[in-house]
XYZ file of C-alpha atoms in Angstrom:
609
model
C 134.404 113.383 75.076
C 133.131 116.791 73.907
C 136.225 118.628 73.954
C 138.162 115.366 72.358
C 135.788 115.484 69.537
C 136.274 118.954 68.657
C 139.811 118.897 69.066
C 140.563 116.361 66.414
C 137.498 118.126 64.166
C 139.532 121.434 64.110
C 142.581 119.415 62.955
C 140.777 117.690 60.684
C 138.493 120.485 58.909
C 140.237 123.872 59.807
C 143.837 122.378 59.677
C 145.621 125.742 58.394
C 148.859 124.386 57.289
C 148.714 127.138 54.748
C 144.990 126.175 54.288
C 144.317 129.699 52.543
C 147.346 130.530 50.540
C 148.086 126.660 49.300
C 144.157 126.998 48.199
C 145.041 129.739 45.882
C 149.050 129.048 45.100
C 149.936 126.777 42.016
C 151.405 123.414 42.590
C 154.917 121.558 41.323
C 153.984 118.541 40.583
C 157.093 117.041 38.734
C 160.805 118.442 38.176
C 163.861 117.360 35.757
C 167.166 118.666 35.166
C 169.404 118.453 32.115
C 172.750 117.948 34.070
C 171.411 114.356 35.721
C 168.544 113.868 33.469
C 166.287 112.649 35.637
C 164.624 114.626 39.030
C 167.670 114.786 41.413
C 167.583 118.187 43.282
C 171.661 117.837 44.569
C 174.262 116.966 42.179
C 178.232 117.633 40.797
C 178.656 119.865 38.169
C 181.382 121.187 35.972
C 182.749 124.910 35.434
C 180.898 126.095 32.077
C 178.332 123.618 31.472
C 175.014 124.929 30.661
C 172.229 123.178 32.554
C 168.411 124.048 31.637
C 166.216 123.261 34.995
C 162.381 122.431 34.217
C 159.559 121.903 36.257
C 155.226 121.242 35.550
C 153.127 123.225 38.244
C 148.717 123.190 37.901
C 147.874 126.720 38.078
C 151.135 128.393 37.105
C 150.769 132.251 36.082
C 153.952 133.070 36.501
C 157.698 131.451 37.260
C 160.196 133.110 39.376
C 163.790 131.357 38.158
C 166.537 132.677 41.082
C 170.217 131.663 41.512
C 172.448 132.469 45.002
C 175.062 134.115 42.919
C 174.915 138.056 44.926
C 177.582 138.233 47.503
C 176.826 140.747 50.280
C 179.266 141.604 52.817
C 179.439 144.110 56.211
C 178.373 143.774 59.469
C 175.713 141.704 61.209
C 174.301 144.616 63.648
C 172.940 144.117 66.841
C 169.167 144.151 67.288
C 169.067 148.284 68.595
C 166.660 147.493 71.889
C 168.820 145.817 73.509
C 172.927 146.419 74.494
C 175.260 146.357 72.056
C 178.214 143.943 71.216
C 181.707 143.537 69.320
C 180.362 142.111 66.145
C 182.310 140.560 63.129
C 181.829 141.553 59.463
C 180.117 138.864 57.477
C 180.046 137.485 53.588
C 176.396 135.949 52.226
C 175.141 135.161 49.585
C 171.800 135.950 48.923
C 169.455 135.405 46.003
C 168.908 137.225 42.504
C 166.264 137.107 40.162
C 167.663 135.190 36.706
C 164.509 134.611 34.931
C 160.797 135.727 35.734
C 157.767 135.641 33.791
C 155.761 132.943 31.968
C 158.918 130.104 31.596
C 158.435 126.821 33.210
C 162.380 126.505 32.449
C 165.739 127.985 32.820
C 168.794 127.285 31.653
C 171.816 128.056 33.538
C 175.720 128.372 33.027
C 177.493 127.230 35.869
C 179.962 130.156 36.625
C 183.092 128.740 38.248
C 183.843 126.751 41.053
C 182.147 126.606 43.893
C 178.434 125.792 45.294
C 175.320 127.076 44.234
C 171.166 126.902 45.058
C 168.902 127.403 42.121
C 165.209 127.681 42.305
C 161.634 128.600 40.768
C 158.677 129.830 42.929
C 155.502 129.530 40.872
C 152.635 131.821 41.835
C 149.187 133.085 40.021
C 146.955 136.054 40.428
C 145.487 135.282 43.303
C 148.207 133.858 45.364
C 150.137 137.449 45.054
C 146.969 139.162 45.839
C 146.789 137.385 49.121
C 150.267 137.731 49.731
C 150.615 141.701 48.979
C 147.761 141.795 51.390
C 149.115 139.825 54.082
C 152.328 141.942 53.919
C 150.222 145.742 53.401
C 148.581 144.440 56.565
C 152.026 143.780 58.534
C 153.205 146.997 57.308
C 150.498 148.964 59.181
C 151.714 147.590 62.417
C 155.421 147.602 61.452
C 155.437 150.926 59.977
C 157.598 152.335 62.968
C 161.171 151.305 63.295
C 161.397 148.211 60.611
C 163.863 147.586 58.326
C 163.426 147.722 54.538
C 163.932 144.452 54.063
C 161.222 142.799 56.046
C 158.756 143.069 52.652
C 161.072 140.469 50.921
C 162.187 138.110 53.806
C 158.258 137.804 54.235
C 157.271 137.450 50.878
C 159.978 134.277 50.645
C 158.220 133.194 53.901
C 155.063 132.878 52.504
C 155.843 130.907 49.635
C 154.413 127.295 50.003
C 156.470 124.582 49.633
C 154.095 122.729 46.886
C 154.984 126.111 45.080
C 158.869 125.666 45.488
C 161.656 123.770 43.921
C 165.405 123.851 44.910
C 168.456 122.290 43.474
C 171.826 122.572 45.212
C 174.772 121.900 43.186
C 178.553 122.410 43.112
C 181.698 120.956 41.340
C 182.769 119.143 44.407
C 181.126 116.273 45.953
C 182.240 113.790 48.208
C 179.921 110.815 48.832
C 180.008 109.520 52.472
C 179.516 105.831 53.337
C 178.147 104.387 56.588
C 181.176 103.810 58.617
C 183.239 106.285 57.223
C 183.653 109.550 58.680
C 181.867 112.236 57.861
C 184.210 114.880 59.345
C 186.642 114.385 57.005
C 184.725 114.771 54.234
C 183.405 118.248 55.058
C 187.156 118.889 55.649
C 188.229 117.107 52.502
C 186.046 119.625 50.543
C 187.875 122.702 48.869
C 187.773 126.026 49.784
C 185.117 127.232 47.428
C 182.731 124.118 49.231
C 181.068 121.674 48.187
C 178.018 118.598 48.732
C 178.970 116.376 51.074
C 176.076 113.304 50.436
C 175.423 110.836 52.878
C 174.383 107.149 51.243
C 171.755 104.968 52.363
C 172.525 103.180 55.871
C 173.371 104.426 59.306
C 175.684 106.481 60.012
C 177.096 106.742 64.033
C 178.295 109.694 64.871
C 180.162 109.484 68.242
C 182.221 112.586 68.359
C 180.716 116.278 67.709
C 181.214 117.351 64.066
C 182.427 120.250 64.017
C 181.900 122.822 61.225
C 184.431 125.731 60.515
C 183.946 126.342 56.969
C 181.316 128.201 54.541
C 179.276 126.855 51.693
C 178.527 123.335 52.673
C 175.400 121.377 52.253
C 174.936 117.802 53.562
C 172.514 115.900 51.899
C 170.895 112.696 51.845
C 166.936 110.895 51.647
C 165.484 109.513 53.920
C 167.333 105.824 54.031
C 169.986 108.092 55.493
C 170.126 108.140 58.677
C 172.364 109.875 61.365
C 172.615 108.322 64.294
C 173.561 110.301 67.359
C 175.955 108.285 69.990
C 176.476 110.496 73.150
C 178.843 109.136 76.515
C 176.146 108.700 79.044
C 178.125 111.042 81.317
C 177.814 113.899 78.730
C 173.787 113.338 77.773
C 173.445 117.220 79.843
C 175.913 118.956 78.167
C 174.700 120.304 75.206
C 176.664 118.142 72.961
C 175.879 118.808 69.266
C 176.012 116.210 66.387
C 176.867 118.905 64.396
C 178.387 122.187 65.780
C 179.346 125.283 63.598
C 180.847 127.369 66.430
C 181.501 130.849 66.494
C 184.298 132.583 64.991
C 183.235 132.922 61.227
C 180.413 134.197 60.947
C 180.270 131.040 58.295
C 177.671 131.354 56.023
C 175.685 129.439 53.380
C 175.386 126.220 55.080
C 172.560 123.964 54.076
C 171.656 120.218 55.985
C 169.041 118.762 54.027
C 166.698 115.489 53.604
C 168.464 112.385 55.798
C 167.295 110.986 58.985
C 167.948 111.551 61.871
C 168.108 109.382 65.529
C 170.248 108.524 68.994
C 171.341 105.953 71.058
C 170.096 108.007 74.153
C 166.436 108.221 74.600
C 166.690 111.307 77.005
C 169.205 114.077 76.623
C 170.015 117.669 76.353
C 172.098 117.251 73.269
C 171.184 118.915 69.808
C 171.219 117.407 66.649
C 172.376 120.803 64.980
C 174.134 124.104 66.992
C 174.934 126.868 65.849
C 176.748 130.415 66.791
C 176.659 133.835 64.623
C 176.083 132.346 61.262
C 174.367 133.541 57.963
C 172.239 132.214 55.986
C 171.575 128.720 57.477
C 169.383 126.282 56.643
C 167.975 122.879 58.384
C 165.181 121.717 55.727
C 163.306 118.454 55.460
C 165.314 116.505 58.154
C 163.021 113.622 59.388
C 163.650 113.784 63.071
C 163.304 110.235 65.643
C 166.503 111.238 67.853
C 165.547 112.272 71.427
C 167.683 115.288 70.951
C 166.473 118.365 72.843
C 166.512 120.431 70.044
C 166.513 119.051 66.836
C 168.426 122.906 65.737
C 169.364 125.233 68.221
C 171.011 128.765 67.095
C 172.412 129.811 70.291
C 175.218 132.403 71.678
C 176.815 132.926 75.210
C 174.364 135.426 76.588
C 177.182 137.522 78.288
C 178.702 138.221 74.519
C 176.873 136.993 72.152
C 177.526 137.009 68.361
C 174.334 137.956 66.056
C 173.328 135.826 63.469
C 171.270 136.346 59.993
C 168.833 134.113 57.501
C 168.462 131.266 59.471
C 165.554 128.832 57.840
C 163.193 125.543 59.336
C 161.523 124.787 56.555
C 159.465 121.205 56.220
C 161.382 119.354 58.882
C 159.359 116.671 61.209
C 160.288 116.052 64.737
C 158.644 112.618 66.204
C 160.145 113.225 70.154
C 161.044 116.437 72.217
C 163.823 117.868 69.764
C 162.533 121.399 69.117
C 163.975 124.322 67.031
C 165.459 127.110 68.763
C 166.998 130.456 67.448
C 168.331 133.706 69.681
C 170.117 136.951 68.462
C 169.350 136.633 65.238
C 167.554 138.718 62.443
C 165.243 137.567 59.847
C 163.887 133.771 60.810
C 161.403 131.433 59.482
C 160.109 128.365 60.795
C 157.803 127.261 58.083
C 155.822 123.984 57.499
C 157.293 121.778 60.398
C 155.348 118.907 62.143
C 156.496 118.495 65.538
C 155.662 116.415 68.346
C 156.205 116.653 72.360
C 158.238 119.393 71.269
C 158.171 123.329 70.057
C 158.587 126.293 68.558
C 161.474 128.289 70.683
C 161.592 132.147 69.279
C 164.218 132.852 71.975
C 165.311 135.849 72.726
C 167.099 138.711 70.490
C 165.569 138.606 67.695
C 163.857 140.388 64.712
C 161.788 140.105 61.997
C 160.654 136.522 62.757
C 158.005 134.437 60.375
C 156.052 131.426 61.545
C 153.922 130.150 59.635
C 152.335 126.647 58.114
C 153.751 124.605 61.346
C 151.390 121.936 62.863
C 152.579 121.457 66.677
C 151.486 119.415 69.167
C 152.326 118.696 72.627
C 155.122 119.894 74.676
C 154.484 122.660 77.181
C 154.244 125.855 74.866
C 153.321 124.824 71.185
C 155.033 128.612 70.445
C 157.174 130.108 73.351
C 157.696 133.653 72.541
C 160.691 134.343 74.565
C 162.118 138.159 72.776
C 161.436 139.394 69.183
C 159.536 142.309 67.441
C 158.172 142.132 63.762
C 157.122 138.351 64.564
C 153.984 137.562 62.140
C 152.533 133.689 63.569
C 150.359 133.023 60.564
C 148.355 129.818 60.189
C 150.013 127.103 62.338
C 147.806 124.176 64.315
C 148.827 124.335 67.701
C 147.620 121.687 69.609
C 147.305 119.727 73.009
C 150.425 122.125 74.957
C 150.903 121.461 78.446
C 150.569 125.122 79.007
C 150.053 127.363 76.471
C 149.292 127.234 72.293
C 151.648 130.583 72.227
C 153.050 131.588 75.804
C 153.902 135.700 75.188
C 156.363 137.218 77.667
C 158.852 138.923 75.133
C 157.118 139.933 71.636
C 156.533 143.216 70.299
C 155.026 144.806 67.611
C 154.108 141.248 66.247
C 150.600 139.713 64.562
C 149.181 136.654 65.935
C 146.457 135.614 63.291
C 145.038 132.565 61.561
C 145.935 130.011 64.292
C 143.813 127.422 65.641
C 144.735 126.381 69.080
C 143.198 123.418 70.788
C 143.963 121.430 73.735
C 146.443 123.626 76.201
C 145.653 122.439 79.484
C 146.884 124.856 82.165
C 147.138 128.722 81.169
C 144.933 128.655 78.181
C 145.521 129.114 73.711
C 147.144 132.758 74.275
C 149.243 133.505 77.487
C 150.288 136.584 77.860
C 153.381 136.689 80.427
C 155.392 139.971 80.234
C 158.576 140.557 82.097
C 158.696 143.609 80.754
C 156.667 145.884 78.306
C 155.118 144.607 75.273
C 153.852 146.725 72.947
C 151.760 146.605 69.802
C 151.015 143.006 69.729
C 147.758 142.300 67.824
C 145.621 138.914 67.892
C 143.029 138.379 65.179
C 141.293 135.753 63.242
C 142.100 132.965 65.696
C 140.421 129.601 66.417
C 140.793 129.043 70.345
C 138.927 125.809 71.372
C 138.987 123.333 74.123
C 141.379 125.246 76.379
C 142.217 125.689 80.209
C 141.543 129.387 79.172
C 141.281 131.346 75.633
C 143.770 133.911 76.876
C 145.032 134.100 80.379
C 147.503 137.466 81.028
C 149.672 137.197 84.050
C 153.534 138.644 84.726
C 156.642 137.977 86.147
C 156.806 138.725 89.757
C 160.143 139.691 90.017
C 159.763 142.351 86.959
C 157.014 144.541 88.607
C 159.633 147.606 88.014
C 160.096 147.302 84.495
C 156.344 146.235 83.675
C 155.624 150.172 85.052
C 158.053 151.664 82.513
C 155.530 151.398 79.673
C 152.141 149.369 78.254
C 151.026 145.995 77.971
C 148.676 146.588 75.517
C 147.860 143.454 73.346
C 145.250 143.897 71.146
C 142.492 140.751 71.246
C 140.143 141.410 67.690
C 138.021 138.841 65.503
C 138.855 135.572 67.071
C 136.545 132.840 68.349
C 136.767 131.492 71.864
C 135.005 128.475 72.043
C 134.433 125.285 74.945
C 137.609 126.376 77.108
C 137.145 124.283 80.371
C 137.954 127.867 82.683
C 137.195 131.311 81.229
C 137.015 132.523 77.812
C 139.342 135.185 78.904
C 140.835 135.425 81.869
C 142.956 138.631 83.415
C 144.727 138.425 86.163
C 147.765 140.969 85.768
C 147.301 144.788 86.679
C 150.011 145.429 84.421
C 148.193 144.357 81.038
C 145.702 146.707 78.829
C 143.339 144.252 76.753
C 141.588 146.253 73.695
C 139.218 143.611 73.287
C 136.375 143.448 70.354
C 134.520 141.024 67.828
C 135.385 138.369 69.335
C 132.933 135.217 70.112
C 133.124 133.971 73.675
C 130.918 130.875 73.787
C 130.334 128.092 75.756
C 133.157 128.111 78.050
C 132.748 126.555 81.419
C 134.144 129.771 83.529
C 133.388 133.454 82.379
C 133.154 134.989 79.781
C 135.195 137.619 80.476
C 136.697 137.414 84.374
C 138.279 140.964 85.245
C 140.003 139.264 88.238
C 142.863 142.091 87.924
C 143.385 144.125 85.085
C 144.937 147.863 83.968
C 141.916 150.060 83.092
C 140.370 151.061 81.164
C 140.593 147.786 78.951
C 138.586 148.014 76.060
C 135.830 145.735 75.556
C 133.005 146.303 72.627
C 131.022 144.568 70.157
C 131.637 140.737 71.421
C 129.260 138.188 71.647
C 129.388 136.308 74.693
C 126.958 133.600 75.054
C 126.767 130.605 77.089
C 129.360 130.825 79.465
C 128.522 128.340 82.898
C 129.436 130.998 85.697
C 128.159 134.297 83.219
C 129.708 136.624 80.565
C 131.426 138.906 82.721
C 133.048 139.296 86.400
C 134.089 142.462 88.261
C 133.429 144.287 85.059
C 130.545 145.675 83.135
C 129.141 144.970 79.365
C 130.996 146.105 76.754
C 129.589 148.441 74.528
C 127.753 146.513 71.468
C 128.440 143.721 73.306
C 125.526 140.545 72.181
C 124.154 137.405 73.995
C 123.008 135.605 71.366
C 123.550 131.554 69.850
C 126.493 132.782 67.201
C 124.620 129.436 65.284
C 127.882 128.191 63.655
C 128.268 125.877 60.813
C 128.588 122.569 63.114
C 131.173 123.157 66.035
C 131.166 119.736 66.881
C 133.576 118.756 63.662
C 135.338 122.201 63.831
C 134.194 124.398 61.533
C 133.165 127.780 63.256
C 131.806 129.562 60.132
C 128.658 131.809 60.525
C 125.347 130.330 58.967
C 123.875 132.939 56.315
C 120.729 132.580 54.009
C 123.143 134.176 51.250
C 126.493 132.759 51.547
C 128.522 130.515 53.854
C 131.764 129.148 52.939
C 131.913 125.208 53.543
C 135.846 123.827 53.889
C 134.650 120.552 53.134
C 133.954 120.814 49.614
C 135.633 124.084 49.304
C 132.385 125.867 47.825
C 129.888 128.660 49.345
C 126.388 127.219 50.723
C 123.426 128.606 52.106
C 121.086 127.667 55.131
C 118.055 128.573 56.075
C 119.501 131.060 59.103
C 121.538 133.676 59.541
C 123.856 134.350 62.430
C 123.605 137.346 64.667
C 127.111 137.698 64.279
C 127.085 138.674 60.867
C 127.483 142.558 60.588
C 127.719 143.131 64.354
C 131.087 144.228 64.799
C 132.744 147.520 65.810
C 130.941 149.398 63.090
C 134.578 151.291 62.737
C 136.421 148.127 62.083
C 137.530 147.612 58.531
C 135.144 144.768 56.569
C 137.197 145.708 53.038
C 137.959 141.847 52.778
C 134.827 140.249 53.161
C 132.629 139.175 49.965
C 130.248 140.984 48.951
C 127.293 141.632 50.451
C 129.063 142.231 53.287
C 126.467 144.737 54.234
C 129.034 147.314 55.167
C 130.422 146.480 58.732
C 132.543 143.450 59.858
C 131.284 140.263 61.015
C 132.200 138.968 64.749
C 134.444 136.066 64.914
C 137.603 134.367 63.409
C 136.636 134.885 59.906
C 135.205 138.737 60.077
C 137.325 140.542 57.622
C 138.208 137.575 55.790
C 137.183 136.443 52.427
C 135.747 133.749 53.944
C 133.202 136.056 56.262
C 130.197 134.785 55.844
C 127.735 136.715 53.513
C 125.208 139.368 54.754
C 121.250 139.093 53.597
C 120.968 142.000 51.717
C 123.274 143.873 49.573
C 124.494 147.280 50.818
C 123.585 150.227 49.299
């Protein structure tokens, strides 16, 4: 009953759906546009007619007004780690900056004919502060071998959606009625593309539509619903409901806002597939099929096609239908709810942003199949069969701001190489109620490769808290841990259990308290290394912040307290580590735990000198 209760107090209190960024980011609270007149975000339009977008946002600084009109074209390259393919050149469109500054409006000439997405981010002072952090803080990691775009594609990442408004309009669109087909009317559209809305009611789909076209978006709310009708003898085929299939790459193709559901309650269909496409988007889809994947971005694996842009953003997914993407470049998966189902970073891919996403159940909240530059930034992973994020193919990724509850057999973190990974960091994690808090093991079969290079994760400021085994657990002779200010309490195994490691890992300045069978096995303290109550806020609802006599910061009413303690944990870290983000006094070295070199660290009891 313990473990139950904390569980649902870290979703209630620490849930991180951008908990820190939406804190500080503006808000649009209402939206008009002149060409409707009223707040409809997809709609027809005529060649030359000026239309003047508005929106009202609390805590606007600044408006950023941007319009899909830059075509890029070459081709999509390969990701260089792994073999190269025949690859097709490619036309995108990509966003351009129309208006920026202090304008809550924008008025726009539509330019032709044709389709187009138009849309303000609002931000403040302290929003971009945080974000040009966040991203100064990838770059130290990503210095080597990233691309100069990765600044921007994260930047867009991190946007919230309460800070974002999109229209999508075009001088074609066809309206689709339940019953009629909805095939033809993507085919019906003209070259230049179109809308393609889908009206209130049901709408069966019984064959696979199939896709071979660019700039499309199909649209609807949620009394829209597509309903997914699958011959019980092809349920394990892969059938799509939609299927853009190789051979483009198409590009700029947008399904937005309807419904979703099937006749099947058990398949391994997908509600959208994809191969070697640009700039695709599946946003806000309500999700109550039984689909397997609710969007998969696949390719044949023998010669696969590459794809770019590819966007989750604000979807929900009620049953197992997951979202998927492999060989691809430059993916986000931000602010989806998903149940019995997960996050699928496949394989081949780069420059990869999670973030916002609240998951639970399924048997890997996050499975981290093959990426590097992956940053998994404040999701709620919860209740996984086996693992919050199961690791066997990133690289040079960051792992921070996460709480993971619940995962009942490896443990919050599993670390699973089949072959080197390097440069992975984990930081400022909530790990709580766990089979394990991490738990490193590898593939049998790829003993060979593992020797070719490091396993070197890096395992700093996080808090490890009530696991049912060990707080950490290693069990792979293949995997370096650099492990340090973390807390590593109250687990029901060890602390630390060095069952079968690569030395020398690195452990210093922890505090590991309270463990049932000890704090360490088959391996000795770590240097700076504490045994001490951490004395927490009140663990039983969730919140892991550090008691102080100066300063704590309290998440229920969002304001700093003080008690009449102060934690041990406060100013015992590595006394190298960087404390540059706590408040002041942060007495000049970080704090242990998930918040140490946070602004939300709690404060020391005497100002530094």
């Amino acid at each position: 009953m313990r473990k139950m209760s904390i569980v649902s107090g870290l979703v209630i209190i620490l849930g991180v759906t951008f908990s820190s960024n939406a804190s500080e980011s503006p808000k649009i609270v209402s939206w008009s546009n002149t060409g409707t007149g009223d707040a409809k975000t997809a709609f027809q339009v005529k060649p030359g007619k000026k239309i003047t977008f508005a929106v009202k946002a609390q805590g606007a600084e600044k408006y950023r007004w941007e319009a899909d009109t830059e075509v890029r074209k070459g081709a999509l390259k390969p990701i260089r780690w792994y073999r190269r393919h025949h690859l097709n050149d490619a036309e995108w469109r990509e966003f351009k900056v129309q208006k920026e500054g202090r304008g809550d409006s924008f008025t726009w000439t539509v330019p032709g004919k044709g389709i187009w997405k138009i849309r303000v981010e609002v931000a403040n002072n302290a929003y971009e502060k945080r974000t040009s952090e966040l991203i100064a803080s990838c770059a130290k990691y990503w210095k080597k071998d990233a691309k100069d775009e990765w600044s921007g594609w994260m930047r867009d990442a991190l946007v919230p959606s309460v800070a974002r408004k999109e229209w999508i309009v075009s001088t074609s669109v066809v309206e689709v009625k339940p019953g009629e087909s909805i095939q033809k009317a993507t085919n019906s559209l003209p070259l230049e593309g179109g809308i393609v809305r889908l009206l209130p009611g049901t709408h069966v789909v019984k064959e696979t539509i199939v896709i071979k076209r660019n700039n499309l978006a199909v649209v609807g709310d949620r009394s829209a619903i597509v309903k997914h009708e699958v011959p019980k003898a092809d349920l394990y085929k892969g059938v799509g409901c939609f299927n853009v299939p190789r051979g483009g790459p198409y590009h700029n193709i947008t399904f937005k806002g309807f419904t979703t559901a099937s006749t099947y309650t058990h398949s391994h269909c997908r509600i959208f597939l994809a191969d070697e496409v640009v700039n695709f988007t599946v946003e806000d889809v309500h999700n109550k099929s039984y689909a397997s994947s609710l969007a998969f971005i696949a390719s044949n694996q023998s010669n696969p096609r590459y794809s770019r842009n590819i966007y989750y953003r604000d979807n929900t997914s009620a049953h197992r239908a997951g979202l998927a993407v492999m060989f691809a470049e430059n993916v986000h998966w931000i602010n989806n709810t998903m149940r019995h189902s997960g996050i699928d970073i496949n394989r081949n891919l780069t420059h990869v942003f999670v973030y916002g996403n609240d998951v639970k159940g399924g048997s890997l909240n996050i499975r981290a199949h093959g990426a590097r530059y992956a940053h998994i930034y404040n999701n709620t992973l919860a209740d996984a069969r086996d693992a919050g994020i199961g690791n066997d193919g990133l690289s040079y990724s960051i792992i921070e701001n996460n709480v993971m509850t619940g995962a009942r057999r490896a443990g919050g973190i599993w670390e699973n190489p089949q072959f080197p990974l390097v440069g992975n960091i984990y930081r400022n994690n909530l790990i709580c109620a766990c089979a394990n808090g991490v738990y490193t093991r590898h593939y049998k079969r790829h003993t060979k490769s593992l020797l070719t290079g490091a396993t070197n994760p890096i395992i700093v400021n996080n808090t490890i808290y009530n696991c049912s085994g060990d707080g950490i657990r290693m069990t792979s002779p293949y995997i370096k841990l650099d492990i340090r200010n973390n807390i590593i309490a109250n687990n029901g195994g060890y602390g630390i259990n060095y069952v079968e490691t690569k030395k020398p890992t690195v452990i210093k300045n922890n505090n590991i308290w309270k463990n049932a069978k000890g704090n360490y096995n088959n391996t000795s303290a770590g240097v700076g290394d504490i045994y001490v109550a951490p004395l927490f806020a009140d663990p039983s609802k969730g919140d892991f912040h550090l008691k102080s006599k100066t300063g704590r910061w309290d998440p229920k009413t969002k304001k700093w307290v003080k008690d009449n303690v102060q934690s041990p944990c406060i100013d015992a870290g590595d006394p190298k580590a960087d404390f540059s983000k706590e408040p002041t006094p942060n007495g000049g070295r970080v704090n242990i735990g998930a918040y140490g070199n946070t602004k939300k660290a709690s404060k020391s009891a005497v100002q530094e000198k």
